[in-house]
Short mmCIF file of C-alpha atoms and ligand atoms in Angstrom, two decimals:
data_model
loop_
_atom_site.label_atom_id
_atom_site.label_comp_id
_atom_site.label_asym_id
_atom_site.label_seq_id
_atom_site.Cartn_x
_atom_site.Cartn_y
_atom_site.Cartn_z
CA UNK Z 802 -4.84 -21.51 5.82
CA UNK Z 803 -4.46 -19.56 2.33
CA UNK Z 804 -2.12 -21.50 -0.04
CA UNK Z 805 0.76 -19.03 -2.08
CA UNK Z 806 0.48 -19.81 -5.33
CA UNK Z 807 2.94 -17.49 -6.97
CA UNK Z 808 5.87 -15.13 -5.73
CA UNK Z 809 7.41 -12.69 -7.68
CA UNK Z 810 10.24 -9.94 -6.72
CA UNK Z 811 8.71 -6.54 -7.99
CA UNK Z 812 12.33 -4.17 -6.17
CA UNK Z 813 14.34 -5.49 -4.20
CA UNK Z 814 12.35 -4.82 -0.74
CA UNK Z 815 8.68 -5.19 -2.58
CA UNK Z 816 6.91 -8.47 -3.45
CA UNK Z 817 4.14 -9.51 -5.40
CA UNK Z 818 1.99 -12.80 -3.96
CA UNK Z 819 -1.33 -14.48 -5.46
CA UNK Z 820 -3.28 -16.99 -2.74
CA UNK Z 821 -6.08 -18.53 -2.74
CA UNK Z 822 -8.89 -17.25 -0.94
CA UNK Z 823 -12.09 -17.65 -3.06
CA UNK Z 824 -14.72 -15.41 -1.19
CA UNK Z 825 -12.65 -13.13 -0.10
CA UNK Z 826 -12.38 -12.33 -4.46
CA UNK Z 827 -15.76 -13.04 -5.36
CA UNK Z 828 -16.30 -9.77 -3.42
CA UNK Z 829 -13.85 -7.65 -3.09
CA UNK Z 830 -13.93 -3.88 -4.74
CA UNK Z 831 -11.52 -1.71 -5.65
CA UNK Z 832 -9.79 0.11 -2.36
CA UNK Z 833 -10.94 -3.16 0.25
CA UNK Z 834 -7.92 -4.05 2.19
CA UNK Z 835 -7.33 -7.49 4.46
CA UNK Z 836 -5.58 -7.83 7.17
CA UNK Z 837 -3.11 -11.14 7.65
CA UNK Z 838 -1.64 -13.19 10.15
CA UNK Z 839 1.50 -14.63 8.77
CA UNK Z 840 2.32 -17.41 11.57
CA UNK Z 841 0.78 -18.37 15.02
CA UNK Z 842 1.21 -15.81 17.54
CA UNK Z 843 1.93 -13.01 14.68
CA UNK Z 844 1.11 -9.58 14.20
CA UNK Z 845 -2.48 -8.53 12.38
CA UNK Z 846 -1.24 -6.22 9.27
CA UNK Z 847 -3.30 -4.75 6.90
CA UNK Z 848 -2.61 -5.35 3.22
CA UNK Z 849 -4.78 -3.72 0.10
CA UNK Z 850 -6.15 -6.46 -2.34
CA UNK Z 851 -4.29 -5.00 -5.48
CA UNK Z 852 -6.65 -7.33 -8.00
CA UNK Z 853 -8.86 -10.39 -7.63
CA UNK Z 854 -9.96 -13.46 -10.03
CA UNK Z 855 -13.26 -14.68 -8.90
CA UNK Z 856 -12.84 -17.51 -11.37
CA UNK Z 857 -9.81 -18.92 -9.88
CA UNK Z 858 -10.42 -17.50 -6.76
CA UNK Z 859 -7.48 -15.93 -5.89
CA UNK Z 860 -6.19 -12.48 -4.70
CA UNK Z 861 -2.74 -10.85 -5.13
CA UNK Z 862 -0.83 -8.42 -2.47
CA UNK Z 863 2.15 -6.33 -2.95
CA UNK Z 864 4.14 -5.72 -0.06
CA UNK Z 865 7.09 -3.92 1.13
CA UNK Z 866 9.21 -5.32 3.41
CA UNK Z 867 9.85 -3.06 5.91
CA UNK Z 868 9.60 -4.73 9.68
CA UNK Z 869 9.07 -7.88 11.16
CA UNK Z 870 6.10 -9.35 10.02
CA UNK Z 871 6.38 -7.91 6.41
CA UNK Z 872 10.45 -9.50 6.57
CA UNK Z 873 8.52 -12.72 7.66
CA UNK Z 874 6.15 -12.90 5.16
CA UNK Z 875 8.56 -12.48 2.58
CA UNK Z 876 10.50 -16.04 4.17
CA UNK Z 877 7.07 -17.43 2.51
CA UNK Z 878 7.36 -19.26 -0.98
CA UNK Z 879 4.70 -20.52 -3.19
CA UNK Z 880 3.28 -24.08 -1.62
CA UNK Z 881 3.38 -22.55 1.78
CA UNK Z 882 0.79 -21.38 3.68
CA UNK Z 883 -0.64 -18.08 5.38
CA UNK Z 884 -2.39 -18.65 8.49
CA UNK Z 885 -4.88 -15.87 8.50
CA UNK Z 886 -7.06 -13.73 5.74
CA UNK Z 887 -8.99 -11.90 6.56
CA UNK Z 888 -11.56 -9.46 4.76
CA UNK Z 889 -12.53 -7.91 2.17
CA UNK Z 890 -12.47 -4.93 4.67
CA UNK Z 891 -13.15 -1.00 4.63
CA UNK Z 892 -15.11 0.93 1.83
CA UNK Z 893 -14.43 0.46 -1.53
CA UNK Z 894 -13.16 3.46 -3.32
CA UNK Z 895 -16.17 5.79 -4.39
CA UNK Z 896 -15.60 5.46 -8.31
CA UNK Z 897 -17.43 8.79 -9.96
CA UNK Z 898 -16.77 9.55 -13.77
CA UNK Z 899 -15.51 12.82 -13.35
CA UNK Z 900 -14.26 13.67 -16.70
CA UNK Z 901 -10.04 14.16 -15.38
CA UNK Z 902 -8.57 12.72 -12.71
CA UNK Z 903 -5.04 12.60 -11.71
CA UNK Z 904 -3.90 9.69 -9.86
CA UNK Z 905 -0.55 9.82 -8.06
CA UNK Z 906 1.37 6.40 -6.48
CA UNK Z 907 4.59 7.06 -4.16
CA UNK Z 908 6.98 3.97 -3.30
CA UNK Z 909 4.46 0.75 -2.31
CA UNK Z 910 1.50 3.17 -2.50
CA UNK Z 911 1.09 2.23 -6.52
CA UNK Z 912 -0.11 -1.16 -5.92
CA UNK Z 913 -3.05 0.16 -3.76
CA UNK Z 914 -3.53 2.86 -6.32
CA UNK Z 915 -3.32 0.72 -9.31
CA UNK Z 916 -7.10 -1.02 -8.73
CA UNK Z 917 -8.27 2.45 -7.95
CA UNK Z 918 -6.85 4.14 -11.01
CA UNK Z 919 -8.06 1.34 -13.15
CA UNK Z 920 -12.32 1.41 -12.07
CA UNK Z 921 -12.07 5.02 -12.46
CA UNK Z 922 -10.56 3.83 -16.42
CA UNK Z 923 -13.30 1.73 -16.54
CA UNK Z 924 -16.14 3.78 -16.04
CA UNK Z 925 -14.68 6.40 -18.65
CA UNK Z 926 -12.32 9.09 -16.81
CA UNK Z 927 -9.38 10.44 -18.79
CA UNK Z 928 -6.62 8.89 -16.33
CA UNK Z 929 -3.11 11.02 -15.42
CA UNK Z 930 -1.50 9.14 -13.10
CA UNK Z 931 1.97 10.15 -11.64
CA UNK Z 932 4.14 7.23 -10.18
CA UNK Z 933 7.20 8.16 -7.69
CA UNK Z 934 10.18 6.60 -5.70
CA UNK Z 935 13.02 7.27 -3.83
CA UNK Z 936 14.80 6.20 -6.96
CA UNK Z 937 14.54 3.83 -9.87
CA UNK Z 938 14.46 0.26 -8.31
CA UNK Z 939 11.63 1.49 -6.43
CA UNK Z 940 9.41 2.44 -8.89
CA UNK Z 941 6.79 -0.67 -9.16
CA UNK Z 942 3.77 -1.31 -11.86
CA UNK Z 943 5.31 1.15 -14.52
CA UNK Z 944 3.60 -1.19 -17.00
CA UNK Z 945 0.26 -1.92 -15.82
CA UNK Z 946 -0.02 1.86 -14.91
CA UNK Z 947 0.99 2.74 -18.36
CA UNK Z 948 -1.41 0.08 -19.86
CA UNK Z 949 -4.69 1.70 -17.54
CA UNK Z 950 -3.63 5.65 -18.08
CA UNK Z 951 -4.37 7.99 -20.94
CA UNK Z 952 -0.59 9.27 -19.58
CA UNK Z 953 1.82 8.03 -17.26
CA UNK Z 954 4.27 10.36 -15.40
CA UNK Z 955 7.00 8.87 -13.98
CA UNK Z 956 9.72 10.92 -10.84
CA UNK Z 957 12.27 9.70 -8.81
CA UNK Z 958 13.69 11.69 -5.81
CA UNK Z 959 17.17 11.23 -7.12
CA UNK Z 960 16.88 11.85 -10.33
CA UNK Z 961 17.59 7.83 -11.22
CA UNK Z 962 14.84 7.61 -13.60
CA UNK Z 963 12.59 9.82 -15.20
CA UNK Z 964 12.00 13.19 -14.19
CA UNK Z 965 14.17 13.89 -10.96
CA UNK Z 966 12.10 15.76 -8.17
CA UNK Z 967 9.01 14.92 -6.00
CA UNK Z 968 5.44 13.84 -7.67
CA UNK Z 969 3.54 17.33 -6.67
CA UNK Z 970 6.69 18.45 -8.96
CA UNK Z 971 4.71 16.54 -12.00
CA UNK Z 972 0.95 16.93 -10.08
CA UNK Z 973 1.94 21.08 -9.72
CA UNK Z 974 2.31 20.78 -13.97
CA UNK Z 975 -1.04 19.23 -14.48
CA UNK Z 976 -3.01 21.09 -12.87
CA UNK Z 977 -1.59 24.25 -14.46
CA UNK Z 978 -1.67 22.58 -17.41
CA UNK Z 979 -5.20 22.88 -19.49
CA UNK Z 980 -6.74 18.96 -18.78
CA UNK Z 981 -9.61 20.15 -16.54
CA UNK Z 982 -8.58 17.45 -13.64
CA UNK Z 983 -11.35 17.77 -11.42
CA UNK Z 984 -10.11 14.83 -8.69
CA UNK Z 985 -6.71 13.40 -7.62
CA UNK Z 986 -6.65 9.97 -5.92
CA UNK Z 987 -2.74 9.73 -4.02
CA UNK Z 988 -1.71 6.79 -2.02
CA UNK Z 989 1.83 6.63 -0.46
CA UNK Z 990 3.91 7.67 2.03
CA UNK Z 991 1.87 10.57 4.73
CA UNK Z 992 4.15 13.00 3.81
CA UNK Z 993 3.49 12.50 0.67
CA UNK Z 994 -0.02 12.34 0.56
CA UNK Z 995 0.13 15.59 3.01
CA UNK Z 996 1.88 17.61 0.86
CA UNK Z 997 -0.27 16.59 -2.30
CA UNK Z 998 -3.26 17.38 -0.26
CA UNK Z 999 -1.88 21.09 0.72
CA UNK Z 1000 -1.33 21.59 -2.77
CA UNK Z 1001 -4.49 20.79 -4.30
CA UNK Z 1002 -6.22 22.71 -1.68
CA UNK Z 1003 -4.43 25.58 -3.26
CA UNK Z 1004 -6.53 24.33 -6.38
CA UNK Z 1005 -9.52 23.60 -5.30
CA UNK Z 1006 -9.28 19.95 -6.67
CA UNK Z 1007 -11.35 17.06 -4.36
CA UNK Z 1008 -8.25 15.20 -3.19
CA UNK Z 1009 -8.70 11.21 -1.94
CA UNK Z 1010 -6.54 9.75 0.19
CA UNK Z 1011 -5.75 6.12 1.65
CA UNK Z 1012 -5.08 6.43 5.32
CA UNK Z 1013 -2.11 3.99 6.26
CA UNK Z 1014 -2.79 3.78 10.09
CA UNK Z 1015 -2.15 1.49 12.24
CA UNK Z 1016 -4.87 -1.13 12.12
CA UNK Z 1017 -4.94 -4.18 14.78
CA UNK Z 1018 -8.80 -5.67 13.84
CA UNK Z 1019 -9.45 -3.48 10.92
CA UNK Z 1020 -13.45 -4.24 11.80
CA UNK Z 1021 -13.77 -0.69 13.86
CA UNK Z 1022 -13.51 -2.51 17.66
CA UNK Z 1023 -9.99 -1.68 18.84
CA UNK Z 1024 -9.41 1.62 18.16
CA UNK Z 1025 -6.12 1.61 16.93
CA UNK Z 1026 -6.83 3.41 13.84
CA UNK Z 1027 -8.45 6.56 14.85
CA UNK Z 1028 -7.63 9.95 12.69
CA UNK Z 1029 -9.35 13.50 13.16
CA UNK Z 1030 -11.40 14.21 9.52
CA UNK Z 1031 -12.45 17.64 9.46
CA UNK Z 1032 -12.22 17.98 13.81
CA UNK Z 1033 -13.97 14.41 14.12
CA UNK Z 1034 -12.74 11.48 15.30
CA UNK Z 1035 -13.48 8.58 12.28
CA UNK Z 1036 -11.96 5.00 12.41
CA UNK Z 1037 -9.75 4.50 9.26
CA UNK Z 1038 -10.51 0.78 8.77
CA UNK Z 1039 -14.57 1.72 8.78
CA UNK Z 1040 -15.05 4.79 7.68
CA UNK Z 1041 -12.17 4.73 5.51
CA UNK Z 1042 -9.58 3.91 4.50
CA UNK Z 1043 -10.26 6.79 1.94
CA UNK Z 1044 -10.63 10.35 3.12
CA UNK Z 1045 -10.94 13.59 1.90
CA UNK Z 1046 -7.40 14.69 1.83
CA UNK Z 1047 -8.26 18.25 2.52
CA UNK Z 1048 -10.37 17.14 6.29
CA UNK Z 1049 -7.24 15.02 7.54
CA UNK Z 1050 -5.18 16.25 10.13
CA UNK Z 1051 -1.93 14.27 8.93
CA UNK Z 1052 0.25 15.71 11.60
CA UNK Z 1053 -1.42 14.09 14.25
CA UNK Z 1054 -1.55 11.02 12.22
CA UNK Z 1055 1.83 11.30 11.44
CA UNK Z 1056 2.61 11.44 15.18
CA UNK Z 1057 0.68 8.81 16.07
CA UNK Z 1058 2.30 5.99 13.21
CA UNK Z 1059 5.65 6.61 15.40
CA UNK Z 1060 3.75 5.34 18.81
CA UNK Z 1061 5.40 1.92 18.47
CA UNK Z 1062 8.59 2.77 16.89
CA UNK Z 1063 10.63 1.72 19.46
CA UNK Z 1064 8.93 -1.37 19.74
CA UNK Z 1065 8.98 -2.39 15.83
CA UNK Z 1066 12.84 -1.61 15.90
CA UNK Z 1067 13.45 -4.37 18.63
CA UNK Z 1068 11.64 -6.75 16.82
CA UNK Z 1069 13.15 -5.73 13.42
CA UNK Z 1070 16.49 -6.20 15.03
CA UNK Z 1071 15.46 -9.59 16.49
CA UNK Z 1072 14.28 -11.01 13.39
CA UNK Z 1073 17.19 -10.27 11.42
CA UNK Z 1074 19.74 -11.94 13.50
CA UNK Z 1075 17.00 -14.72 13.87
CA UNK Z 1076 17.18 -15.13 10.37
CA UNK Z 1077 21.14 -14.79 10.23
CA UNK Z 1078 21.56 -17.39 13.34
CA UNK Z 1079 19.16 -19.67 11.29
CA UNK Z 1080 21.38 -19.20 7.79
CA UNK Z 1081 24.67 -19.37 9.70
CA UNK Z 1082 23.40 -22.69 11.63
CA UNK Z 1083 22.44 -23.95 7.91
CA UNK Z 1084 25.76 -23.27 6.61
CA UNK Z 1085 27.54 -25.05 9.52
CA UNK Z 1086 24.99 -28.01 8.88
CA UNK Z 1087 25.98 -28.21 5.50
CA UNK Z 1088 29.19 -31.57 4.62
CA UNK Z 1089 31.46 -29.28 3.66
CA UNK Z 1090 31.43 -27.37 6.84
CA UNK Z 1091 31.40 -30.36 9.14
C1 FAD B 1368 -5.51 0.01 4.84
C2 FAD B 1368 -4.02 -0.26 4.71
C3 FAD B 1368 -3.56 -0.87 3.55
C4 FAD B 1368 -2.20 -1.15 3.42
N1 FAD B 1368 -1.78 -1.74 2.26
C5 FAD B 1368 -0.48 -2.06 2.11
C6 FAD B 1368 -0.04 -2.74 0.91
O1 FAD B 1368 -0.83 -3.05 0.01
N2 FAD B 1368 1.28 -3.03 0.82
C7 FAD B 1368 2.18 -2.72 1.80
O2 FAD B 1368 3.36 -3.03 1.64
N3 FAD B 1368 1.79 -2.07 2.93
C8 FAD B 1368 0.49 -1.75 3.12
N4 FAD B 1368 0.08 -1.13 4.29
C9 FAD B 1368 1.08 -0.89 5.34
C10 FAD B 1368 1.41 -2.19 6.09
O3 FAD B 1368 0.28 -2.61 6.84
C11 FAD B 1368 2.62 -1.99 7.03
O4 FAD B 1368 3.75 -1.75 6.24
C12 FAD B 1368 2.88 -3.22 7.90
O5 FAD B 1368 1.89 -3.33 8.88
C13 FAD B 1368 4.26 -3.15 8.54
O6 FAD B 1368 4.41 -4.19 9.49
P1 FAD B 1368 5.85 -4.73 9.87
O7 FAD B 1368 5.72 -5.59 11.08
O8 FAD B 1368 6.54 -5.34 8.72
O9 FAD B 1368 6.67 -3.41 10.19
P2 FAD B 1368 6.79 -2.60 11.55
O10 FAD B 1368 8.23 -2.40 11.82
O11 FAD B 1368 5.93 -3.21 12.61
O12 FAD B 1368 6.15 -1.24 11.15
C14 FAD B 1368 6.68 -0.39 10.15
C15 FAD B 1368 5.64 0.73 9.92
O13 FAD B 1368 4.44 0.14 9.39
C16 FAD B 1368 3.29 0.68 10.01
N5 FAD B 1368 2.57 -0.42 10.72
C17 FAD B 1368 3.04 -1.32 11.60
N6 FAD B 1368 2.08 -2.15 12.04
C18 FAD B 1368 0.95 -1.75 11.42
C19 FAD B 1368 -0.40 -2.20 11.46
N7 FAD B 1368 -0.79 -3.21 12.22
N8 FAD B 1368 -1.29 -1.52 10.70
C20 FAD B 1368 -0.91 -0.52 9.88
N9 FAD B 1368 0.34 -0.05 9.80
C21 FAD B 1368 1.26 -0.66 10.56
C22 FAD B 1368 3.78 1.71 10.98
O14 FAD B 1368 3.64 2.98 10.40
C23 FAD B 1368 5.21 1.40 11.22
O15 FAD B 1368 5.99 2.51 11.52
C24 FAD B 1368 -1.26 -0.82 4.45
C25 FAD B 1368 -1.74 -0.19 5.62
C26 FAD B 1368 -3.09 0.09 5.75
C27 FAD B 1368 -3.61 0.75 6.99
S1 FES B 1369 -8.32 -1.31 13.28
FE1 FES B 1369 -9.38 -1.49 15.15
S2 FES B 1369 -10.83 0.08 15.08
FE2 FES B 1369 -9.85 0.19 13.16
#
C-alpha cells in the first residue's frame, strides 16, 4: 500500500501526486516508468516517475485523466492509499552531452519530458525545449521547464496562449535557426511525436521518443506492448520505452492503441454514472434532502 501524501490540480483533467515508496526513489533514473494498481481487481497502468526524493522517499506522478482507472485514481486524496507500485521499470533515458538539444512536451507528455530535459541540463547541454497543448489550461510545468531550459517555447493549437500553431511549428524554427541542435527528445501524443519524427528526419537530427503503448506487466512477459523499430519486433516496456523516432513504425502503433477502444469507452461510461449514482445517493442522504 503506497500512502498519497500530496494532491495538487495541475489543468483541470491533469494531477500532480507525491507517495511514498522509498526504493522505488532510491533508484529510479530519469525516463523509468511504474506501473499502478489503483484498487483490488483494477487495471495495471503505466505512469512515468516525473522526480524522486531518496531522502524522504517519495515519488511524484502526473496524470491525465482520461478513462477509468486514471478517473479513479483521481477519486484518491492525500491519506489514502494506492494498492500497487510497482517499478522503477524500462531504461532510463540515455543522457549524452551533445552540445544542443531540443526538447519538445505535448499535452501530459511534459511531465515525462521534464526529468529527461533536466539530466540532459545537468550534464551541460544548451536546453530548447518547446511545450504544447490543445490550448492554454492544458499547458502544464511552464515554470519548472522555464527554470531547467536555456529557452522555453511555448504553442497552443488554438492560439489561447503563446504562439498559436502546432510544436514542429516552433521545432521547424529551431532547427533552421543557427543553435547547432544535434538531438530532440519529444514525448506526447503519437501523432505528435510522428510528425516531429518525420520532420527531423528531413534534418538529419537523432530524434528520441517515449513509446506510450499499451503496457499490462511492463516486465517484457505479456506482450502487450510490442512495436516494429526499424522492421523488428522490440517490447516497449524492455527495450524501451525510448526509441529512435526515425526506426518506429507509428502507424501500426497507432493502430494498435485503438485495439480496446470499445472496451475503455464502456467502462468510461460506467464509471461516470457510478460516480454520479454515488454523488446523487450522497445528496439524497444528506438532512436537508430527507
Ligand atoms: C511508459 C508509459 C508512461 C506513461 N506515463 C504517463 C504519465 O506520466 N502520465 C499520464 O497521464 N499517462 C501516462 N501514460 C499513459 C497512461 O498509462 C494511460 O493514459 C492510462 O493507462 C489510461 O488508462 P485509463 O483506464 O484511464 O484510460 P482508458 O480509457 O483505459 O485508455 C485511454 C487510452 O490510454 C491508453 N491506455 C489504456 N490502458 C493502457 C495501459 N495499460 N498501458 C498503456 N496505455 C494504456 C490507450 O491508448 C487508451 O486509448 C504512460 C504510458 C506509458 C506506456
Ligand atoms: S507490458 Fe507486457 S511485455 Fe511489455
Amino acid at each position: 500500500m503506497f500512502l498519497i501524501t500530496h494532491k495538487e490540480k495541475l489543468s483541470p483533467t491533469i494531477t500532480k501526486y507525491v507517495i511514498i515508496a522509498p526504493f522505488i526513489a532510491k533508484k529510479r533514473k530519469a525516463g523509468n516508468f511504474v506501473i499502478i494498481r489503483v484498487e483490488d481487481n483494477g487495471e495495471r497502468i503505466p505512469l512515468t516517475i516525473v522526480e524522486s526524493n531518496p531522502e524522504e522517499g517519495t515519488i511524484t506522478l502526473i496524470v491525465q485523466s482520461i478513462g477509468k482507472t486514471t478517473k479513479l485514481l483521481a477519486t484518491k486524496n492525500v491519506g489514502d492509499f494506492i494498492l500497487d507500485v510497482v517499478g522503477p521499470l524500462g531504461n532510463a533515458t540515455p543522457i549524452h552531452l551533445h552540445g544542443a538539444v531540443a526538447c519538445v512536451g505535448g499535452g501530459v507528455g511534459t511531465a515525462e519530458l521534464y526529468p529527461i530535459a533536466k539530466a540532459l541540463k545537468s550534464v551541460g547541454n544548451t536546453v530548447y525545449s518547446i511545450v504544447g497543448a490543445r490550448s492554454k489550461d492544458l499547458i502544464i510545468l511552464e515554470n519548472e521547464m522555464a527554470e531547467i531550459s536555456n529557452e522555453l517555447f511555448v504553442t497552443t493549437d488554438d492560439g489561447s496562449y503563446k504562439r498559436k500553431g502546432f510544436v514542429t511549428d516552433a521545432l521547424k524554427d529551431l532547427l533552421d535557426a543557427p543553435h547547432g541542435i544535434s538531438a530532440v527528445y519529444a514525448i506526447g501524443p503519437l501523432p505528435m511525436m510522428k510528425a516531429v519524427s518525420n520532420l527531423t528526419k528531413k534534418y538529419g537530427v537523432k530524434t528520441y521518443v517515449s513509446l506510450n503503448a499499451i503496457m499490462v506487466d511492463g516486465t517484457g512477459m505479456c506482450g502487450g506492448c510490442r512495436v516494429t523499430i526499424d522492421g523488428e519486433m522490440k517490447f516497449a516496456c524492455v527495450d524501451g520505452p525510448e526509441f529512435d523516432g526515425h526506426a518506429v513504425d507509428f502507424d501500426e502503433l497507432i493502430m494498435r492503441n485503438r485495439t480496446y477502444t470499445d472496451l475503455e469507452q464502456i467502462s468510461n461510461t460506467q464509471f461516470n454514472h457510478e460516480t454520479i449514482d454515488a454523488d446523487l445517493s450522497a445528496v439524497a442522504g444528506r438532512k436537508e434532502f430527507v
